[in-house]
Coordinates of C-alpha atoms in Angstrom, one line a residue:
X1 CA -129.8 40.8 27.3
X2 CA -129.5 37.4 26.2
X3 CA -129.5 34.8 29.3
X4 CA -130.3 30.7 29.4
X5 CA -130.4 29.0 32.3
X6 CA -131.3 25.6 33.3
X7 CA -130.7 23.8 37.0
X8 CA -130.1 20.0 37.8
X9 CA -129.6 18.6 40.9
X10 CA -126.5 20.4 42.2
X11 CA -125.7 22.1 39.2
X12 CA -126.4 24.8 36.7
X13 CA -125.9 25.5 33.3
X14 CA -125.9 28.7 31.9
X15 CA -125.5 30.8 28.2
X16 CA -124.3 34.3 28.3
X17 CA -123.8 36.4 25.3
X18 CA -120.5 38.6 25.3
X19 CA -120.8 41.5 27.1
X20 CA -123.0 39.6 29.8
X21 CA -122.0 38.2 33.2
X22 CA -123.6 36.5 36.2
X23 CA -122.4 36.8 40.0
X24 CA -121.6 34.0 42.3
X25 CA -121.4 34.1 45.6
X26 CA -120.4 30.6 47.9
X27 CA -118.1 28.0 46.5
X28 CA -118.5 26.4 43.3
X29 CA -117.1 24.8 40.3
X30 CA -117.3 26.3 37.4
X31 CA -116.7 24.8 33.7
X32 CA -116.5 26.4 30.5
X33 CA -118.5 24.3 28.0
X34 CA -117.5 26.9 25.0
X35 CA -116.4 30.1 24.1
X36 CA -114.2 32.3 27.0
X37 CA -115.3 33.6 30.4
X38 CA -113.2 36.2 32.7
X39 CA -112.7 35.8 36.5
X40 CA -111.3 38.8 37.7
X41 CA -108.2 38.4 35.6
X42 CA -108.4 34.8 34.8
X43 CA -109.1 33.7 31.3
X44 CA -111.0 30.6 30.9
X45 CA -111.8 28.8 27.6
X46 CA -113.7 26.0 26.6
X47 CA -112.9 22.9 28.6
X48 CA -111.4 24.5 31.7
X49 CA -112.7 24.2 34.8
X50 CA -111.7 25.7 38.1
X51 CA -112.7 26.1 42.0
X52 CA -113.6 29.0 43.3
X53 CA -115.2 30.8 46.4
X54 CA -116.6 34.2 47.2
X55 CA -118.2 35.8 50.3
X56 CA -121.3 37.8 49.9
X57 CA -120.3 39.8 52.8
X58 CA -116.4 39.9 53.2
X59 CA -115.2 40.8 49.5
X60 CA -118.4 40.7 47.4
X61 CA -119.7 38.1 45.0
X62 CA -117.7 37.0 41.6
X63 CA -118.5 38.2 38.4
X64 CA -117.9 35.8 35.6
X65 CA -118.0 37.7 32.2
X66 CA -118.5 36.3 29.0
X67 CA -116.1 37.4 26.4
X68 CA -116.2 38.0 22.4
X69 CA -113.9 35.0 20.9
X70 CA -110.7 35.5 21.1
X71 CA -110.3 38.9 23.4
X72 CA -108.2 38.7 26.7
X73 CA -109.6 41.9 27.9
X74 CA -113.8 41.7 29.5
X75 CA -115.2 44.6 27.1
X76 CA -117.2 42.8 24.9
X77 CA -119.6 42.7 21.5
X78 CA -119.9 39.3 20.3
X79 CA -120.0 36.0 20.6
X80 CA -121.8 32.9 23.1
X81 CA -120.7 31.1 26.2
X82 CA -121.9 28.3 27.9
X83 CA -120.9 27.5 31.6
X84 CA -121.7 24.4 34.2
X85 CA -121.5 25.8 37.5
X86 CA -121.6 22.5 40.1
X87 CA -122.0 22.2 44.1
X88 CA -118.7 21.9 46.0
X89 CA -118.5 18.8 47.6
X90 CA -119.0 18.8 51.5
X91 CA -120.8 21.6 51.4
X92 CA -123.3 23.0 54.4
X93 CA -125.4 25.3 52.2
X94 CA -125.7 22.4 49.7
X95 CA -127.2 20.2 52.7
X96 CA -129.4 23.5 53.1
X97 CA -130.8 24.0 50.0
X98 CA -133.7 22.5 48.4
X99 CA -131.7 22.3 45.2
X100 CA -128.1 21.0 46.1
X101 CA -126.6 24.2 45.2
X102 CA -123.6 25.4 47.5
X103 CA -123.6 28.6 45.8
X104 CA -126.0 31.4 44.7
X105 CA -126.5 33.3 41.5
X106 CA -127.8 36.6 39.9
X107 CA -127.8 37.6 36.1
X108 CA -126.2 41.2 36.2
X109 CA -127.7 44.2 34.4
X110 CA -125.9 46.7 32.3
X111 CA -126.2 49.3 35.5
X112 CA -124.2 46.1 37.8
X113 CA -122.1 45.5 35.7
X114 CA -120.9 49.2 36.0
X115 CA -120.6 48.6 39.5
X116 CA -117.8 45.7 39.1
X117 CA -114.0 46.5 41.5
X118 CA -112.2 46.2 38.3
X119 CA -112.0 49.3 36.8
X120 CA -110.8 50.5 33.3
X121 CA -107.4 52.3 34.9
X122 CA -106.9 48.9 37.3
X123 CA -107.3 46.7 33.6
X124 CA -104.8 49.0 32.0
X125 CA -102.5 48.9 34.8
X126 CA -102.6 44.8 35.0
X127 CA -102.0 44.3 30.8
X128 CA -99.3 47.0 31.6
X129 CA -97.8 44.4 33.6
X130 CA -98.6 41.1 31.7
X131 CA -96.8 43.0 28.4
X132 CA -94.1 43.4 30.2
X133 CA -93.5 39.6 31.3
X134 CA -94.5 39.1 27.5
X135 CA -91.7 41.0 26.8
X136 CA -89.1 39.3 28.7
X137 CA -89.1 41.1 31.7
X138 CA -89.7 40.6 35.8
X139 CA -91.4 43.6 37.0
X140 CA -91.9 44.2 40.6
X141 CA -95.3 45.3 41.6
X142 CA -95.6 47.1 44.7
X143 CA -99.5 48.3 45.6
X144 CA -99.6 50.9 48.2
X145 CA -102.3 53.3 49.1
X146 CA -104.4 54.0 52.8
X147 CA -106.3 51.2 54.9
X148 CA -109.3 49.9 53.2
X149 CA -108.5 51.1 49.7
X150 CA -108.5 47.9 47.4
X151 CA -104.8 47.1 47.7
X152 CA -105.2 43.7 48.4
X153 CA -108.0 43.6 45.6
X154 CA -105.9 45.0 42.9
X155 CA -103.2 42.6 44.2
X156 CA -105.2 39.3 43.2
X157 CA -106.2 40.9 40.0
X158 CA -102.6 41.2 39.3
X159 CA -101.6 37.7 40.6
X160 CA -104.4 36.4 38.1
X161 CA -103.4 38.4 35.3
X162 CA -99.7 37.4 35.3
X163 CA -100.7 33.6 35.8
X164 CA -101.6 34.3 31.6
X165 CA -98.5 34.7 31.1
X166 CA -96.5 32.8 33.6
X167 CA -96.7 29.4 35.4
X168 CA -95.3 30.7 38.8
X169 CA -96.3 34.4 40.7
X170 CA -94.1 35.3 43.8
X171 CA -96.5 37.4 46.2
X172 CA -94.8 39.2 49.0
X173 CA -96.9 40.3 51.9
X174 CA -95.2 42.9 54.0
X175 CA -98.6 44.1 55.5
X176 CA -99.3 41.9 58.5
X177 CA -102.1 43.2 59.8
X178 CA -104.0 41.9 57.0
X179 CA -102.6 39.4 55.9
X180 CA -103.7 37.5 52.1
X181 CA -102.3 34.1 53.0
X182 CA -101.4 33.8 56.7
X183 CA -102.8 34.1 60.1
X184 CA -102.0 37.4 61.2
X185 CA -98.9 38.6 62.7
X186 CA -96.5 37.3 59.6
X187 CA -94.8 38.6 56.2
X188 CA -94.5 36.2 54.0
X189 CA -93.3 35.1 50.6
X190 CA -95.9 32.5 48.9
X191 CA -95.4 31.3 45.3
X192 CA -98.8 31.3 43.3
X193 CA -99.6 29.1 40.3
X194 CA -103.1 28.9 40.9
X195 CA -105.3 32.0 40.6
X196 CA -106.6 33.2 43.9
X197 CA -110.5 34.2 44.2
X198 CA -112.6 36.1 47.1
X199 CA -111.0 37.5 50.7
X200 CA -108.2 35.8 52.6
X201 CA -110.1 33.3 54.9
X202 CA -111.2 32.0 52.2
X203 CA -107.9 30.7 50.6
X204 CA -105.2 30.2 53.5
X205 CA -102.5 28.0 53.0
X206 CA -98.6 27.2 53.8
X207 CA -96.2 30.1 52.4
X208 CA -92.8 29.4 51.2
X209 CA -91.3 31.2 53.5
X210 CA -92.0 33.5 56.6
X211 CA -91.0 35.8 59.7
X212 CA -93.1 36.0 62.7
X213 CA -93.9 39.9 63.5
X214 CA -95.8 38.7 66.6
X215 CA -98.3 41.8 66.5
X216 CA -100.9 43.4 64.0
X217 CA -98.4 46.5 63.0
X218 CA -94.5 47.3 62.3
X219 CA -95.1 49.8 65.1
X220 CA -93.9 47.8 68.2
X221 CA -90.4 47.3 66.4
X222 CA -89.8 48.5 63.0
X223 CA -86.0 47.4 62.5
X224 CA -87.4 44.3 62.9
X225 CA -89.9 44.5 60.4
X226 CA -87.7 46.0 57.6
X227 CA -85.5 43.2 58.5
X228 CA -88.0 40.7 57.8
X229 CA -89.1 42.0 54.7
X230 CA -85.6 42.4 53.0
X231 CA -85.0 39.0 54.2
X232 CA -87.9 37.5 52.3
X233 CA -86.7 39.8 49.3
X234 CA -83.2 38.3 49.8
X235 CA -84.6 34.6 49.2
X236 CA -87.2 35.6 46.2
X237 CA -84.0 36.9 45.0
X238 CA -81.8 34.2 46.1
X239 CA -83.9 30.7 45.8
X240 CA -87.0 31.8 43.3
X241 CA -86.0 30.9 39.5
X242 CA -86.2 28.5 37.1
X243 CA -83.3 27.5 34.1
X244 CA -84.2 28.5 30.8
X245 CA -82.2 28.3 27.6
X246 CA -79.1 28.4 30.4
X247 CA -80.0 31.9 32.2
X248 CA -82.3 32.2 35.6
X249 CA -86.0 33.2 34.9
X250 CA -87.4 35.0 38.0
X251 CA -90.7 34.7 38.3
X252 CA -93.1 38.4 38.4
X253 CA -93.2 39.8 41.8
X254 CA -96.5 41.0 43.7
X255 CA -96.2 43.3 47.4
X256 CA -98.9 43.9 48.8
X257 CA -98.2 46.6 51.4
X258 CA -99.7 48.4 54.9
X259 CA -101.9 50.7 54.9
X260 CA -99.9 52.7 58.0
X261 CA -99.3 55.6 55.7
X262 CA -98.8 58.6 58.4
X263 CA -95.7 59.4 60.6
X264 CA -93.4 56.3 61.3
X265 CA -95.4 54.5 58.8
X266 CA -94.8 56.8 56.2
X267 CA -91.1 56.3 56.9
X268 CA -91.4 52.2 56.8
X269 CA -93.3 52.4 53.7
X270 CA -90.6 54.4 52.2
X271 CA -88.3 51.9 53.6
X272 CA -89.8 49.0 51.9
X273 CA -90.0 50.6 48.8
X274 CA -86.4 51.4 48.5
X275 CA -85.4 48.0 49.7
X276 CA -87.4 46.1 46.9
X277 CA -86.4 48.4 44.5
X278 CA -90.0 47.8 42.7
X279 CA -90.5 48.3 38.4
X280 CA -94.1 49.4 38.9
X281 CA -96.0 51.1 41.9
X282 CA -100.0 51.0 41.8
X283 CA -100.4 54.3 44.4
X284 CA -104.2 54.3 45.4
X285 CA -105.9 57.2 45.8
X286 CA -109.3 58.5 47.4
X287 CA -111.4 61.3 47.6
X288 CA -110.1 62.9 50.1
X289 CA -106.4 64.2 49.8
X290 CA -105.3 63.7 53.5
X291 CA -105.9 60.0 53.2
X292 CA -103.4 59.9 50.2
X293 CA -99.7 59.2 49.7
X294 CA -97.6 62.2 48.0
X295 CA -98.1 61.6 43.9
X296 CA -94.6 61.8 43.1
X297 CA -92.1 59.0 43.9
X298 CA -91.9 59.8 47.5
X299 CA -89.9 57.0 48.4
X300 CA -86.9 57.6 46.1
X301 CA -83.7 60.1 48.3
X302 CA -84.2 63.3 47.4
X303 CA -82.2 65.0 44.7
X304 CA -81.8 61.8 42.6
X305 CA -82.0 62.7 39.0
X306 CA -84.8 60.7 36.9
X307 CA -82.7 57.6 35.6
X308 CA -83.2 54.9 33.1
X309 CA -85.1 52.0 34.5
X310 CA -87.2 54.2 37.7
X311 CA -90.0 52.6 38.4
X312 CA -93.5 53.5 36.6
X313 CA -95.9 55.2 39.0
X314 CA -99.5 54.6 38.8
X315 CA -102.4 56.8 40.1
X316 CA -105.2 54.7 40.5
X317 CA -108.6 55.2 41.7
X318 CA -109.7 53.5 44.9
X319 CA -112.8 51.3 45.0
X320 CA -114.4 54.0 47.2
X321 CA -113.5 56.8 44.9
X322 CA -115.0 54.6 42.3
X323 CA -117.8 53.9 44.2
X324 CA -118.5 57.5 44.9
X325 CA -117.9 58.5 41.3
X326 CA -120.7 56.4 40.5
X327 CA -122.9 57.6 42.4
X328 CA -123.1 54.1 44.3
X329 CA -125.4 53.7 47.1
X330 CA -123.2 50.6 49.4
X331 CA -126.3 49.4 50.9
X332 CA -128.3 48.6 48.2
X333 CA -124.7 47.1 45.7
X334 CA -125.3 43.2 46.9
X335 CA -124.0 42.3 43.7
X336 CA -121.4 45.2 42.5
X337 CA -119.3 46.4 45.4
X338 CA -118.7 45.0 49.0
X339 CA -119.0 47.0 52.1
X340 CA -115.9 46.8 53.9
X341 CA -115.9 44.9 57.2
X342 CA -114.5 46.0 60.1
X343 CA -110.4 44.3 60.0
X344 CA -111.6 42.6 63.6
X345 CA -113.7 40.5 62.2
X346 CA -111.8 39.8 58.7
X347 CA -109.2 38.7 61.4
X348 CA -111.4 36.6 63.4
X349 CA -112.6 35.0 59.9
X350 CA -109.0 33.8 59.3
X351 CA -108.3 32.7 62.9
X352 CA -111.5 30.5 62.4
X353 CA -110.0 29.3 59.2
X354 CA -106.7 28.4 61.1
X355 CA -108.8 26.5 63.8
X356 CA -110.1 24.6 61.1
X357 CA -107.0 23.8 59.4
X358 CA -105.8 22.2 63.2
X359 CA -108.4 19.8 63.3
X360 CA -107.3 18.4 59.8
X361 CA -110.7 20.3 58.2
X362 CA -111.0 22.5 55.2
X363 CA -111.5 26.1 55.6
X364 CA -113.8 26.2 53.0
X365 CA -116.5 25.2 52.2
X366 CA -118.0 26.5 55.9
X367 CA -120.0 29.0 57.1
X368 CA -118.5 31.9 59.0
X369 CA -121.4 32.7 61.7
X370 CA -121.4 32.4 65.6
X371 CA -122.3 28.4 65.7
X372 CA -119.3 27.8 63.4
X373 CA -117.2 30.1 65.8
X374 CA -118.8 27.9 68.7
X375 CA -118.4 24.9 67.0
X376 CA -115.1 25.0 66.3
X377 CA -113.8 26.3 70.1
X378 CA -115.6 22.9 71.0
X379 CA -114.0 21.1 68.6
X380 CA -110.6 23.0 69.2
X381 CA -110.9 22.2 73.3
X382 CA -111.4 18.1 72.7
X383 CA -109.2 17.4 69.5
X384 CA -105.6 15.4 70.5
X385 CA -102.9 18.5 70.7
X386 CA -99.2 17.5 70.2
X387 CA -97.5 17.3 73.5
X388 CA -94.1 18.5 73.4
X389 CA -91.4 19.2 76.1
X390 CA -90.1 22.7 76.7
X391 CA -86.8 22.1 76.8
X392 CA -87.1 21.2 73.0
X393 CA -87.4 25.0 72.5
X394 CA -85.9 28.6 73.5
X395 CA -88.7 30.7 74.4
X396 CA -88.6 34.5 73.2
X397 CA -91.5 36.9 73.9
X398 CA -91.5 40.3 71.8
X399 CA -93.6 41.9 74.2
X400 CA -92.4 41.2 77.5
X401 CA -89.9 40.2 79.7
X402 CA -91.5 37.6 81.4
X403 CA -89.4 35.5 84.6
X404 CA -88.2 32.3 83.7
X405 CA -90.5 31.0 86.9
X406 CA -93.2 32.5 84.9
X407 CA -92.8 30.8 81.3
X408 CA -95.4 28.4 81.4
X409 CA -97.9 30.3 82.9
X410 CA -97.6 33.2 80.4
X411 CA -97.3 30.5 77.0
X412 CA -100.9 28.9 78.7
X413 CA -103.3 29.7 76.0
X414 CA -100.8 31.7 73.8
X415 CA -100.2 32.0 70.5
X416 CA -97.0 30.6 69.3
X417 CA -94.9 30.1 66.4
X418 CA -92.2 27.5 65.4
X419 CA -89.0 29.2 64.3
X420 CA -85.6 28.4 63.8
X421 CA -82.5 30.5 62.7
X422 CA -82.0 32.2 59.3
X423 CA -78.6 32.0 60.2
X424 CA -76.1 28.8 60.4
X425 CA -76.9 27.3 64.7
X426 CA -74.7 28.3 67.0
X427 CA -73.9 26.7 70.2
X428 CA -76.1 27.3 72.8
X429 CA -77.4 25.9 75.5
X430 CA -81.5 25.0 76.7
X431 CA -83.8 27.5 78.5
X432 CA -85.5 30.4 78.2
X433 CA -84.0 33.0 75.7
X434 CA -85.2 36.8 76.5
X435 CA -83.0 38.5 74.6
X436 CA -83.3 36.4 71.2
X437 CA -85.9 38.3 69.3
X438 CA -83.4 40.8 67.7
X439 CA -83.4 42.5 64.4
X440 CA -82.0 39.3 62.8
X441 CA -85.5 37.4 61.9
X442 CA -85.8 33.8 62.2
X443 CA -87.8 31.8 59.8
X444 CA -91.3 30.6 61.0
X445 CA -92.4 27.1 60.1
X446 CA -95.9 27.7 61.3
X447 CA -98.1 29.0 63.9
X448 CA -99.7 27.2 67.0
X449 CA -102.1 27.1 69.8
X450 CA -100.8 26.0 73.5
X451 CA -104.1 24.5 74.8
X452 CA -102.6 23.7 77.9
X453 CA -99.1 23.1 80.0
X454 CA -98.4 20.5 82.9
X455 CA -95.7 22.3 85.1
X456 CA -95.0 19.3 86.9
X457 CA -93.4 17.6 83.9
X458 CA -92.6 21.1 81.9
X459 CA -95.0 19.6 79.0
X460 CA -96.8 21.6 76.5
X461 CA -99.6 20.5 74.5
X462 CA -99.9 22.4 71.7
X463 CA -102.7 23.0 68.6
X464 CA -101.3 23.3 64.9
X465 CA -101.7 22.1 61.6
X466 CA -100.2 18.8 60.8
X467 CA -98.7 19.7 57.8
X468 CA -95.8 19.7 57.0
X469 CA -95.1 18.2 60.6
X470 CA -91.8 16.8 59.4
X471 CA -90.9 21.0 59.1
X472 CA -92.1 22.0 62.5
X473 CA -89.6 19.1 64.1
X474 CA -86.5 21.1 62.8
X475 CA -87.8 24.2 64.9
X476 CA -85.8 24.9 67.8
X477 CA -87.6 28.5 69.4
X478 CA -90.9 29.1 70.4
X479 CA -91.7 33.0 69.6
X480 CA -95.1 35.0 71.4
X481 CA -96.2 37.9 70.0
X482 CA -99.2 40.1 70.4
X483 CA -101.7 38.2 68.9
X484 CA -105.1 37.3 70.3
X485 CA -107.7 34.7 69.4
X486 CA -111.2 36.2 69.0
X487 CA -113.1 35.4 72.0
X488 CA -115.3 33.1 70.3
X489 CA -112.8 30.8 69.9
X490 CA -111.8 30.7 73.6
X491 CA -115.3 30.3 75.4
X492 CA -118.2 27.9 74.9
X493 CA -120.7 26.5 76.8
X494 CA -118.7 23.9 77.8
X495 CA -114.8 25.3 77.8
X496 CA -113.0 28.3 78.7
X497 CA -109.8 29.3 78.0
X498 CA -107.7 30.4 81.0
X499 CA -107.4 33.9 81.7
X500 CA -110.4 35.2 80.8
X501 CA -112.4 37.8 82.4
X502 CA -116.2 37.4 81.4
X503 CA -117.7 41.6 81.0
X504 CA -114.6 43.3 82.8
X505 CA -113.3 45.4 79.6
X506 CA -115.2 46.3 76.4
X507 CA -112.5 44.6 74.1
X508 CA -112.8 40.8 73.3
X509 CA -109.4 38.9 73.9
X510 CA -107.2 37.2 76.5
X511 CA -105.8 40.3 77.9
X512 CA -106.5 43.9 79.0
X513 CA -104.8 46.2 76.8
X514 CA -103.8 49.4 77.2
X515 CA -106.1 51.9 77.1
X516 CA -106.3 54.2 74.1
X517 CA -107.3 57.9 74.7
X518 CA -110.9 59.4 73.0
X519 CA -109.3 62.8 72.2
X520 CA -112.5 63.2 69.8
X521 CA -115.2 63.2 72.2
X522 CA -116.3 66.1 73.8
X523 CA -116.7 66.3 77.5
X524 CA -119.5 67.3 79.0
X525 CA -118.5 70.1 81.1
X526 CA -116.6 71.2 77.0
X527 CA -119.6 70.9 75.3
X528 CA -120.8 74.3 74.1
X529 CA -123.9 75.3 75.8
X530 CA -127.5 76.0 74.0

């Protein structure tokens, strides 16, 4: 092992021979003074530079691999680089740290670097993909697989791979649950042209176009769903492209999918599939055979005969099945794999992110503990909201049929979005609309917080992002879902949000829900005696 290192004030410089690579957790800026460095799929060479952010705890550190001169792929023999990592800007651990360093590094042994998420099949998989682009061609990569397999993992490394060999990446998120780019709640369509490092909070932004689900799952109204997904497809298909030499060049395609793979999930899935008609399919697999999709193209009708151009299937190993290959203790992998965080929290993460974005702050650099939670429902309760009249907007809940006496009481401390119709406006006239959440989606210009209402002047004063403002003015609905802030962002020492009931149920959020039943436990008059 052959590693230099040297630290300035706020920055570092470091030589790696090929075959070497250091972890990086925090944000940072890195530079490549010579040679070529790979971030998990991103090929760097001397001169670039590039910002970038990891979590230690919510995705895992980033490994930045020296490569041999002039080899796109990170398994390596010879050759030297030199990198200049540097201190974000505006940076709390920077203020921290005795050094002016926002970020934290460790050299990585031959036994870590064994432990890296990318594995040889996942490499394979992504050059698959990248020749085919090289080649002329648009593939559409679906990943599927269960919850908590590494689909949106493999998904960046895909993203960041094609960016090699294509200035624009279209990324479809159908699973909105989890989502890459959003707040939860939404599928969206977001076109990439920057490579896109570490877990979702830590990388938010605008999409190019979206529907508003309203709730964590397709469960509470499927037809909806599938509509919302073909419709993004639809644009990509319709509005994504760019002239060249007189014919339409589509840029790759990346869906990331839900991991609702049993029952009625199974049958969405299957859904989406056949809708997007995808070129490649990275299927995920674990250990266990019951947590698996079927290995055959499932999704295709039945009794279709193999045809020319069916899309390539791809068994891939899991990062747990990896993990467990390797005989990989979690606890003690700080710097190889992350352990996998309840999708609460990775939720509330991205909610704080959004509270961030409303007060006109970057979600990152930050830190992502309790006092950041508490600071920011503190600085979410006192910063200026917009204050818009209801009659501006229909109102439709998904959920509910709530009394038109009753509107304002139940949009008090919701979460909202801003939609307008996919389809040309019809005639109408102002109110309350209950029945206009149908399986025609509308498209969402963004996502608010109503911090308060004044009946007597049917007011609402509402939390959101100010950009783009000039898109939210063309929104004529106001749609409520099922989503909840996490109850650190309703409650401080100074503010509470209304509708809150401090120790009466044992799950955080502005509402009771209903209650789920704990078939698994046994009973204590079924337990078996002795």
């Amino acid at each position: 092992m052959c590693f230099a290192c040297r630290s300035l004030r706020g920055s570092t410089q470091l030589t790696l021979k090929a075959g070497e690579a250091v972890a990086l957790t925090g944000p940072a800026s890195v530079r490549v003074e010579m040679g070529t460095a790979w971030l998990a799929g991103k090929v760097m060479v001397a001169g670039a530079s590039l910002c970038v952010d990891s979590d230690a705890k919510y995705g895992g550190p980033l490994h930045i691999e020296a490569l041999p001169d002039q080899q796109q792929v990170p398994l390596a023999t010879t050759g030297v680089v030199k990198l200049t990592l540097a201190s974000r800007h505006g940076s709390a651990a920077a203020e921290k740290e005795p050094e002016g360093l926002s970020y934290k590094m460790q050299m990585l042994s031959s036994a870590q670097m064994a432990l890296r998420r990318y594995s040889q099949p996942w490499l394979q998989a992504a050059e698959d993909v990248v020749s085919a682009v090289r080649q002329g061609g648009c593939p559409a990569v679906a990943v599927v697989g269960s919850k908590g397999v590494g689909k949106s993992t493999l998904s960046r490394l895909l993203v960041n791979s094609l960016l090699e060999a294509t200035p624009v990446v279209a990324y479809l998120d159908t699973d909105c649950g989890q989502s890459e780019f959003t707040v939860p709640g939404l599928v969206s369509l977001t076109l990439l042209d920057k490579p896109v490092f570490g877990p979702p909070h830590l990388h938010m932004q605008q999409p190019t176009r979206s529907h508003f689900i309203g709730d964590l799952s397709p469960q509470g109204n499927p037809l909806h769903y599938l509509a919302s997904v073909r419709s993004l497809y639809d644009w990509y298909w319709n509005h994504c492209g760019s002239k060249q030499q007189g014919s339409t060049v589509k840029p790759p395609l990346v869906v990331n999918t839900h991991g609702w793979i049993k029952g009625l999930g199974f049958e969405v899935l299957a859904q989406v599939l056949e809708s997007l008609s995808p070129s490649h399919v990275m299927q995920l697999t674990t250990p266990n055979p019951n947590n698996n999709l079927p290995p055959d193209k499932w999704w295709l009708p039945e009794g279709l005969p193999p045809q020319q151009g069916d899309p390539l299937l791809y068994q891939l190993p899991s990062v747990g099945a990896l993990q467990q290959d390797m005989g990989v203790d979690p606890s003690g992998a700080a710097f190889g794999w992350a352990l996998r965080q309840p999708p609460a929290e990775q939720r509330a993460l991205q909610w704080l992110a959004f509270a961030r974005q409303c007060m006109g702050q970057p979600s990152s650099p930050c830190s992502w503990d309790l006092p950041a939670f508490a600071a920011a429902a503190d600085a979410l309760a006192a910063h200026p909201p917009y204050k818009v009249p209801l009659s501006h907007f229909q109102v439709a809940f998904h959920h509910a049929r709530i009394a038109d006496a009753q509107v304002l009481q139940a949009l008090n401390g919701a979460v909202v979005a801003f939609t307008k119709s996919a389809e040309k406006p019809q005639a109408g006239g102002e109110g309350v609309d209950q029945a206009a959440v149908a399986t025609a989606p509308s498209v969402c210009l963004g996502i608010g917080i109503v911090r308060s209402v004044d009946p007597a002047k049917q007011l609402l004063y509402i939390l959101t992002p100010a950009a783009p403002l000039h898109e939210l003015q063309q929104a004529t609905r106001l749609e409520v879902g099922n989503l909840d802030l996490p109850l650190a962002l309703l409650q401080t020492a100074n503010f509470m949000s209304p509708y809150i009931s401090v120790w009466s149920i044992t799950a955080d959020g502005t509402g009771a829900g209903a209650m789920k039943a704990r078939n698994t436990l046994l009973r204590q008059r079924l337990k078996p005696s002795g």
